[in-house]
Short mmCIF file of C-alpha atoms in Angstrom, two decimals:
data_model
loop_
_atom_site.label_atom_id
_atom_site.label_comp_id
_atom_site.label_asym_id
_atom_site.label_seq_id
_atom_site.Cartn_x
_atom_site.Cartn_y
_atom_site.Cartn_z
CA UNK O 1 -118.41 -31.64 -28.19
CA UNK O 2 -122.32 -31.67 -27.53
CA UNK O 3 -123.84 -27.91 -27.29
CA UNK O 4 -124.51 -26.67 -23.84
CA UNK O 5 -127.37 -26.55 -22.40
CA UNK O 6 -129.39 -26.18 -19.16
CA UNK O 7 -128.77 -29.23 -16.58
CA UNK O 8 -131.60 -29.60 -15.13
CA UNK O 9 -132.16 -30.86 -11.19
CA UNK O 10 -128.87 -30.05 -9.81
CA UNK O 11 -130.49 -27.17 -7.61
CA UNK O 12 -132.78 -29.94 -6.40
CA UNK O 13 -129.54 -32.00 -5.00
CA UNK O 14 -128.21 -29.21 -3.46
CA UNK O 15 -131.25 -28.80 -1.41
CA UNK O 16 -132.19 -32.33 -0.42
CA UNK O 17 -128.32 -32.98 0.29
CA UNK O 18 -128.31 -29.51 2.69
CA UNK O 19 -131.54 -30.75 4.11
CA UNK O 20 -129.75 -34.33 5.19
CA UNK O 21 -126.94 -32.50 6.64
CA UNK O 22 -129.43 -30.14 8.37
CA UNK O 23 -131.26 -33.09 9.76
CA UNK O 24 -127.81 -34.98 10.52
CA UNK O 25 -127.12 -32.09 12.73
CA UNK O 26 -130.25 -31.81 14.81
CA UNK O 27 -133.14 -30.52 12.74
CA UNK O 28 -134.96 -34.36 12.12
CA UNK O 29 -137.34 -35.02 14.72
CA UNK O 30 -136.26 -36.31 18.27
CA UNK O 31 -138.15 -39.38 17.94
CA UNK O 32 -136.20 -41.05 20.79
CA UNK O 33 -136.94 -38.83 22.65
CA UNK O 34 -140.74 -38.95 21.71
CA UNK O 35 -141.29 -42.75 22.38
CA UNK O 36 -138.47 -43.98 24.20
CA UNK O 37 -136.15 -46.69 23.72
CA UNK O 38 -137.55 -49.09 26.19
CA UNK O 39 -138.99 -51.54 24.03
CA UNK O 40 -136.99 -54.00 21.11
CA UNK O 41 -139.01 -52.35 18.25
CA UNK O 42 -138.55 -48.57 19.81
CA UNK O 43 -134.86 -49.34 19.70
CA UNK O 44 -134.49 -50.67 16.13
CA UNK O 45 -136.22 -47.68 15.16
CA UNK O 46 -135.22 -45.05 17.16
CA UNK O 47 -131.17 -46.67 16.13
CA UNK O 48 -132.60 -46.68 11.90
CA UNK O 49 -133.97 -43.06 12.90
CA UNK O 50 -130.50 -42.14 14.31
CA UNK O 51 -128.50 -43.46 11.60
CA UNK O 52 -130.79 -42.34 8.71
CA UNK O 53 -129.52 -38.76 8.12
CA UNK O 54 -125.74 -38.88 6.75
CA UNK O 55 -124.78 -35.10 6.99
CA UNK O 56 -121.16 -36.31 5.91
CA UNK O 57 -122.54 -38.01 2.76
CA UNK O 58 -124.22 -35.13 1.56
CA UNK O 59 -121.25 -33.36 1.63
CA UNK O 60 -119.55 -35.78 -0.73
CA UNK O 61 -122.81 -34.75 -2.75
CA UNK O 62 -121.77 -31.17 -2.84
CA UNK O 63 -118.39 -31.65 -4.17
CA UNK O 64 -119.44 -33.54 -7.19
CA UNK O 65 -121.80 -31.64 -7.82
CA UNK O 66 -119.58 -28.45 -7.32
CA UNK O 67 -116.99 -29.70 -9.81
CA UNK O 68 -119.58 -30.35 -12.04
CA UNK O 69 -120.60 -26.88 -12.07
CA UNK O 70 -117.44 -25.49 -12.04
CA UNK O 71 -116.21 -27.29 -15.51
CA UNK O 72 -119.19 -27.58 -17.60
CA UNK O 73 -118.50 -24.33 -18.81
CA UNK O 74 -115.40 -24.46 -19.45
CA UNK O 75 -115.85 -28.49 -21.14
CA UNK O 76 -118.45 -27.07 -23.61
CA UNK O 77 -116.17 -24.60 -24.91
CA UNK O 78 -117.77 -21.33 -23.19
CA UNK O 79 -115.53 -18.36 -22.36
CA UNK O 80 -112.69 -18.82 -19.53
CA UNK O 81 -110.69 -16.35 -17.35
CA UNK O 82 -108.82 -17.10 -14.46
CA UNK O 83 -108.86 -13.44 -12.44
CA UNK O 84 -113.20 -13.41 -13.33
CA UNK O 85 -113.66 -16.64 -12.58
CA UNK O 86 -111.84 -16.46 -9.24
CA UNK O 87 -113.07 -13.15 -8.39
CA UNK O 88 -117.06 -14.26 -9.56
CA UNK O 89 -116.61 -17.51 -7.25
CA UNK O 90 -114.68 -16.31 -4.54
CA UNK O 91 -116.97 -12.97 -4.16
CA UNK O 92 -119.98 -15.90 -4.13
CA UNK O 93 -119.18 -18.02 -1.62
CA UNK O 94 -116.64 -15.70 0.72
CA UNK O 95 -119.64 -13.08 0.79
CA UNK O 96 -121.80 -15.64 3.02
CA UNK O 97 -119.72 -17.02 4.74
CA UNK O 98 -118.49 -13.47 6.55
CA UNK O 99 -122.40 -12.56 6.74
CA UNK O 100 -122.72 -16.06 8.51
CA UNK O 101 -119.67 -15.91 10.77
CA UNK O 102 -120.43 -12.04 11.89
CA UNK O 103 -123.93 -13.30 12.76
CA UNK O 104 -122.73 -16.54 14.67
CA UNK O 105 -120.23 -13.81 16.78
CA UNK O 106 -122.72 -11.88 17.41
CA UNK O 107 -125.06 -14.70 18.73
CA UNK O 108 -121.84 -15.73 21.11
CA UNK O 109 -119.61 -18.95 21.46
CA UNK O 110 -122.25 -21.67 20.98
CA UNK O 111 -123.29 -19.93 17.58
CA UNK O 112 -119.61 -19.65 16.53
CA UNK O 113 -119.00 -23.19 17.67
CA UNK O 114 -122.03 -24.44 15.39
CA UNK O 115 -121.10 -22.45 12.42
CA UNK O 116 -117.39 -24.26 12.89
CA UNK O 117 -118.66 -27.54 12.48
CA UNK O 118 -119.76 -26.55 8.85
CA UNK O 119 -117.14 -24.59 7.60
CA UNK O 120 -114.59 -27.58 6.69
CA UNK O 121 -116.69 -27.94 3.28
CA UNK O 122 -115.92 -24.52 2.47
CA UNK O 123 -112.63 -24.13 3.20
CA UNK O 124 -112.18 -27.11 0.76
CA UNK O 125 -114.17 -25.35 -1.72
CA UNK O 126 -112.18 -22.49 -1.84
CA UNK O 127 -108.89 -23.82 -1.87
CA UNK O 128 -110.72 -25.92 -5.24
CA UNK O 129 -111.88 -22.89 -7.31
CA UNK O 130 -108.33 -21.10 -6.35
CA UNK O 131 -105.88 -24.25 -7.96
CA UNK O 132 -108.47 -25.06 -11.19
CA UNK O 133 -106.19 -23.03 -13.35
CA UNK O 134 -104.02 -25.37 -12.54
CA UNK O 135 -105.98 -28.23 -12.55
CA UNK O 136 -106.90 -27.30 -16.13
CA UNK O 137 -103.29 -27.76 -17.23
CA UNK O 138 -103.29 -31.29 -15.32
CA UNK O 139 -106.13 -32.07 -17.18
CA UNK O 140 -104.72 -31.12 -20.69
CA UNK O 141 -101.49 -32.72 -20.02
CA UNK O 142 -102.07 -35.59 -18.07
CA UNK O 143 -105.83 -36.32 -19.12
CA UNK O 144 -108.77 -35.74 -16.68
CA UNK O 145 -109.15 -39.14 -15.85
CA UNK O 146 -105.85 -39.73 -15.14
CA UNK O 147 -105.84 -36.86 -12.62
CA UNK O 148 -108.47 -38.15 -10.98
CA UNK O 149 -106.79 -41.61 -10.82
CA UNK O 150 -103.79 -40.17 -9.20
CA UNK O 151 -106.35 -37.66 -6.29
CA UNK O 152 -107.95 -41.39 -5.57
CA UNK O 153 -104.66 -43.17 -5.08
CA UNK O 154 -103.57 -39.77 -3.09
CA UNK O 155 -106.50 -39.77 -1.13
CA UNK O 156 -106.71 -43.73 -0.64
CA UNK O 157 -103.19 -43.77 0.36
CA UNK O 158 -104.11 -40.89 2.81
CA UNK O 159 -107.19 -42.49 3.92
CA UNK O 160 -105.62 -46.21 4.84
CA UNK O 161 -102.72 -44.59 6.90
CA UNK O 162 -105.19 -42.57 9.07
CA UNK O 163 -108.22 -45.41 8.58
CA UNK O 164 -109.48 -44.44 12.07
CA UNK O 165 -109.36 -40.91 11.54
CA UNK O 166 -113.26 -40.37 12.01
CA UNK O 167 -113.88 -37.78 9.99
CA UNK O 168 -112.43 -35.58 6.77
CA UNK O 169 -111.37 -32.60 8.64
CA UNK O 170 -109.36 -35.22 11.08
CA UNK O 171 -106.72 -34.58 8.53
CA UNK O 172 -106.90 -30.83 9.39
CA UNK O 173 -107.23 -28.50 7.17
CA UNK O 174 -104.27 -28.52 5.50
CA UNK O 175 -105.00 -32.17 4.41
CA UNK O 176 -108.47 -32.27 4.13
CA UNK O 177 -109.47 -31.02 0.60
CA UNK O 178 -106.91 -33.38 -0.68
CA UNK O 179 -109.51 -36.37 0.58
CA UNK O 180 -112.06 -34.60 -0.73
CA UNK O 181 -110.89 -33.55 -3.86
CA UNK O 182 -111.55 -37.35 -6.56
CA UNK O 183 -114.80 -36.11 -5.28
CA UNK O 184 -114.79 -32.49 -6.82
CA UNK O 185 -112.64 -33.53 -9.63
CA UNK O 186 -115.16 -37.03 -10.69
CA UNK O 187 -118.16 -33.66 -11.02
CA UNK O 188 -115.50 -32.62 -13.26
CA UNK O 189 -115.31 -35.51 -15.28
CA UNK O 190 -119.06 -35.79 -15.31
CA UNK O 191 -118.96 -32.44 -16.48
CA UNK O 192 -116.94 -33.53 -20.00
CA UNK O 193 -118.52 -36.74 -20.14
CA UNK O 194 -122.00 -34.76 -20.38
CA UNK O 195 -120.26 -32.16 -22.52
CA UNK O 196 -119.48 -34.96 -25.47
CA UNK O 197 -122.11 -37.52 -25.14
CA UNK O 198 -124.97 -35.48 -23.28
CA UNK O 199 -127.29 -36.56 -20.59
CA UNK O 200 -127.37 -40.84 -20.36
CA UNK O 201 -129.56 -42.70 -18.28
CA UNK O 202 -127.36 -44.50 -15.46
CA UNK O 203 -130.68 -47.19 -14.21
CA UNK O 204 -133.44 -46.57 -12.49
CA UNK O 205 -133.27 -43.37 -10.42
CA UNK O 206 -135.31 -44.62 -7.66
CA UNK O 207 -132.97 -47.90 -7.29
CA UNK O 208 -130.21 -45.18 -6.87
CA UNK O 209 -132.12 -43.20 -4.55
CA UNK O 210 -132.55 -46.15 -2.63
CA UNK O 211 -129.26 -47.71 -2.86
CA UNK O 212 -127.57 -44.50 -1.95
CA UNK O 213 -129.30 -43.88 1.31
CA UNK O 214 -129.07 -47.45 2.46
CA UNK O 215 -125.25 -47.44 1.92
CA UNK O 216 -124.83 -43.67 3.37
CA UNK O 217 -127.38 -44.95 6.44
CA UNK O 218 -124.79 -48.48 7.02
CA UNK O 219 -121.95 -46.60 6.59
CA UNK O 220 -123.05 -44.54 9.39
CA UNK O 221 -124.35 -47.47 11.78
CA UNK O 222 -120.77 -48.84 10.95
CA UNK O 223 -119.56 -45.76 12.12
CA UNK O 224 -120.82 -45.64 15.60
CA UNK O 225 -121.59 -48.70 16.25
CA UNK O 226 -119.33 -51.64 15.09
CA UNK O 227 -116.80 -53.01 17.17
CA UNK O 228 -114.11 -51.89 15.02
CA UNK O 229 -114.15 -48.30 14.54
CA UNK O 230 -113.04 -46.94 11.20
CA UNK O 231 -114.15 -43.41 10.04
CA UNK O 232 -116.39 -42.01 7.74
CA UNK O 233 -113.16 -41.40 5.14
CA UNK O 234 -112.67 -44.78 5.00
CA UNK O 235 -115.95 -45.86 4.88
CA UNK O 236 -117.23 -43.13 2.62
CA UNK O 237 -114.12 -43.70 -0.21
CA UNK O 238 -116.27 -45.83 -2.83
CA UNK O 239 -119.40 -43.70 -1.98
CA UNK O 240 -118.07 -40.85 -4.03
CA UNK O 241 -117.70 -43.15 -7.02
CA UNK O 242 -121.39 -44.64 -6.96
CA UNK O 243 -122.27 -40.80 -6.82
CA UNK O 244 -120.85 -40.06 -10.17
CA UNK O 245 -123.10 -42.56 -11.69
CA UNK O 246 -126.03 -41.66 -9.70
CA UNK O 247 -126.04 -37.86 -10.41
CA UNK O 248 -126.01 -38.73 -14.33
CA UNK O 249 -128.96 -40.78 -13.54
CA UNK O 250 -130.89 -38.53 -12.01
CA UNK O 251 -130.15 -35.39 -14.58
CA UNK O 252 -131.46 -38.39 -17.11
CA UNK O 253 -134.40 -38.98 -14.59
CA UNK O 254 -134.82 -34.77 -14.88
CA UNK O 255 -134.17 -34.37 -18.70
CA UNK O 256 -137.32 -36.71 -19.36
CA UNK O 257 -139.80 -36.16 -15.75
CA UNK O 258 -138.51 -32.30 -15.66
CA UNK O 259 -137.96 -30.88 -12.09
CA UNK O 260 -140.28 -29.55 -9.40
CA UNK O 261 -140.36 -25.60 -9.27
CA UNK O 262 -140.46 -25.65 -5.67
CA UNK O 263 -137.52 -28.25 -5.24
CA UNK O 264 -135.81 -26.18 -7.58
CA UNK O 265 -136.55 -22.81 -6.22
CA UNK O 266 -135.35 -24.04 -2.69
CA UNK O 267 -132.19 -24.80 -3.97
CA UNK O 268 -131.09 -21.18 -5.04
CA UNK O 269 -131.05 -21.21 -1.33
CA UNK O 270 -129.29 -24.30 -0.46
CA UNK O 271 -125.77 -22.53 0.30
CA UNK O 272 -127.77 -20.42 2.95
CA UNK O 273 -129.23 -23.12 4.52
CA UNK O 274 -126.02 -24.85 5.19
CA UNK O 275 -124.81 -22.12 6.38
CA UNK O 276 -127.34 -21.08 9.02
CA UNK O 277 -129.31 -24.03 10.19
CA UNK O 278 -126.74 -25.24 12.86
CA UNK O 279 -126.67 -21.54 14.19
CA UNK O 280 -130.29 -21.80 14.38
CA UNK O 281 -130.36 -25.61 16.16
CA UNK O 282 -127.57 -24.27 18.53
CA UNK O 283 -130.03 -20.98 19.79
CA UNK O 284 -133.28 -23.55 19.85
CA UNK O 285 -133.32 -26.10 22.82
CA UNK O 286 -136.02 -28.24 22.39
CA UNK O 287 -137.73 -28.55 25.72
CA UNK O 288 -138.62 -32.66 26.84
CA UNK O 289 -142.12 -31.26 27.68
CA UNK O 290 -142.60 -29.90 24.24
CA UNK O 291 -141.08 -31.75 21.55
CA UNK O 292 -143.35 -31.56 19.02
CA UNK O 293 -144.00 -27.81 19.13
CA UNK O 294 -140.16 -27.25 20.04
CA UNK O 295 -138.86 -29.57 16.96
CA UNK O 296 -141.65 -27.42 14.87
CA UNK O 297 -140.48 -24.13 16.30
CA UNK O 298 -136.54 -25.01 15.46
CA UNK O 299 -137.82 -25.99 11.37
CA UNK O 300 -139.48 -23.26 11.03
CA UNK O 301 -136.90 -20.47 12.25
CA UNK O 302 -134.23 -22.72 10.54
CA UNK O 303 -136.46 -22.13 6.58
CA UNK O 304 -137.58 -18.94 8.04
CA UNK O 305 -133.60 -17.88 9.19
CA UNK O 306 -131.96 -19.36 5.68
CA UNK O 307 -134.66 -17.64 3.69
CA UNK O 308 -133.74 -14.37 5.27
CA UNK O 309 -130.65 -14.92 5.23
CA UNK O 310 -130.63 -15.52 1.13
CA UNK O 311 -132.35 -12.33 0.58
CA UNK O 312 -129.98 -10.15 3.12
CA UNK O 313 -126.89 -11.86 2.01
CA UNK O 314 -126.52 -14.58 -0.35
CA UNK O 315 -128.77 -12.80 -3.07
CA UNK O 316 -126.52 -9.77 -2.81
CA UNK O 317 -123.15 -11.52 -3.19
CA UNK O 318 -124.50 -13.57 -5.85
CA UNK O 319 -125.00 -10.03 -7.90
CA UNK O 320 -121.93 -8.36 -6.82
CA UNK O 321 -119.79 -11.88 -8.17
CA UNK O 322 -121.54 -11.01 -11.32
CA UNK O 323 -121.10 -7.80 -11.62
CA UNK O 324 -117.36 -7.48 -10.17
CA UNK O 325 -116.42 -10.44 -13.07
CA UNK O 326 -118.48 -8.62 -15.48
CA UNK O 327 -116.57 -5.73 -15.20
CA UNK O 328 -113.14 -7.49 -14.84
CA UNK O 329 -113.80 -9.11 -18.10
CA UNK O 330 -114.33 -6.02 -19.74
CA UNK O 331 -111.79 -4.40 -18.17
CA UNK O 332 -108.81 -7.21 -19.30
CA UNK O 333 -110.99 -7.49 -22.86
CA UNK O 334 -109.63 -3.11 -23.20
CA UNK O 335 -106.52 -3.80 -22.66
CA UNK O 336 -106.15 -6.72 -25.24
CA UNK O 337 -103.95 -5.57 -28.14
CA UNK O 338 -105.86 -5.46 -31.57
CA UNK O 339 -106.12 -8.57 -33.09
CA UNK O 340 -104.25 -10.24 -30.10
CA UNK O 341 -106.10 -13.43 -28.50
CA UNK O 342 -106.49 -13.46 -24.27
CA UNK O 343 -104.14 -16.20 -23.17
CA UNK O 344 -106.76 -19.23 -21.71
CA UNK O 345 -105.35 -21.55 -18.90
#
């Protein structure tokens, strides 16, 4: 098992990937709006424009990556505890989330209505960090990549019954983070794989980049506009598995270019940003006699609101998931018998 060490770039993802769903949901530019669609060229690329921004596909992003960070630890041997880790992530991400959805009720209905369109992720999230202790056991017992073998046949299985479903939380959300979860659980196995063999280059990063977008971008111009309409599940299932192999290349591409500070820096922020930038495109009309300095106006208070909203809320939580496993930790570590070893899930 390789030594851990810092991954670098994965704050980087989570920014660009909440950026793409922030533009998928109304903060890119209304450029059909700006020159029309009149014209053959101003509807090929006012329909590229539309498509270009797959919100749903970042997502997918998120949960690899969010398994990924979940079991590195744990894969390179550091320190595990169920009741710290559960209270550290549950305190992290349950802490903004409230502070969003008492600011969407007190913005009123459209607010809380924009905030809902978000929250699926999360709810997914959260019902992954509370079964890993039992996902560690599958993994010991049945092998990680046999567990995530069976979550794709699940899922698969899922996804071809309700192949017009149109989108993950279609399945509600009782059903949902079961077609999400090969996603969280292949950031898992990227997690061991990186554990024993370390960072490996996957290509070049750039022919990822590219590849990715231009599959996320059909999949989407599939989605609305071919005759036969399947949904994004469907159409999204092999997605997942080319992001597993682009993630390693870009922490390779990182390892060996290192990151940018400010990419990096924005994504510490990332998780607010999700969170607040479809409460702030729901409160900011852009006006048909202003779009530029509308669409400018609705960017700015959308950095501006998550920024704020990182330092009122998400900062705090952050510390208090720290501090509240900390302290748990210690606490269980004084009750420990001498000599006796903390049972390890």
């Amino acid at each position: 098992m390789a030594e851990r060490h810092e991954i670098k770039g994965l704050d980087t993802l989570r920014f660009v990937a909440a950026s793409i769903v922030a533009l998928g949901n109304g903060a890119a530019f209304p450029l059909a709006d700006e020159i029309g669609k009149h014209g053959a060229w101003q509807r090929v690329l006012t329909g590229v424009w539309g498509v270009s921004f797959n919100g749903v596909a970042a997502v997918i992003v998120f949960f690899v990556i969010s398994g990924f960070c979940i079991h590195y630890g744990p894969a390179t041997g550091a320190p595990y505890r169920t009741g710290p880790f559960w209270v550290r992530r549950g305190v992290r991400i349950a802490g903004p989330l409230l502070g969003a959805m008492a600011l969407a009720t007190a913005l009123g209905h459209r607010a809380e209505g924009a905030l809902g369109a978000v929250l699926w992720s999360l709810y997914c999230e959260l019902i992954y960090y509370a079964l890993y202790p039992l996902l560690r056991i599958a993994f010991r017992r049945l092998g990680l990549a046999n567990t995530v073998l069976i979550s794709l046949l699940v899922a698969g299985a899922m996804i071809v019954v309700g192949w017009r479903l149109p989108y993950y939380w279609s399945f509600t959300i009782w059903l949902t983070w079961l077609v999400g979860l090969p996603a969280w659980l292949l950031g898992c196995l990227l997690a061991e794989q990186v554990a024993a063999i370390g960072v490996a280059g996957a290509g070049n990063v750039w022919a990822w980049r590219a590849g990715l977008w231009t599959y996320a971008t059909v999949a989407l111009a599939v989605f609305f506009h071919a005759p036969i309409k399947a949904g994004l599940p469907l159409l999204l299932f092999p997605f997942q598995l080319l992001i597993y192999l682009w993630i390693m290349a870009e922490m390779n591409h990182f390892e060996r270019r290192g990151t940018s500070r400010l990419l990096e820096w924005c994504g510490r922020w990332s998780y607010s940003l999700y969170l607040v930038h479809n409460i702030v495109i729901s409160a900011t009309p852009i006006s048909p006699t202003a779009l530029v300095t509308g669409w400018m106006l609705r960017v700015a208070l959308i950095l501006g609101g998550s920024l704020a909203f990182y330092a009122v809320v998400e900062a705090p939580s952050h510390w208090l998931a720290r501090t509240a496993s900390r302290r748990l930790t210690s606490s269980l570590a004084g009750r420990r018998p001498a000599g006796a070893q903390l049972a390890v899930p």
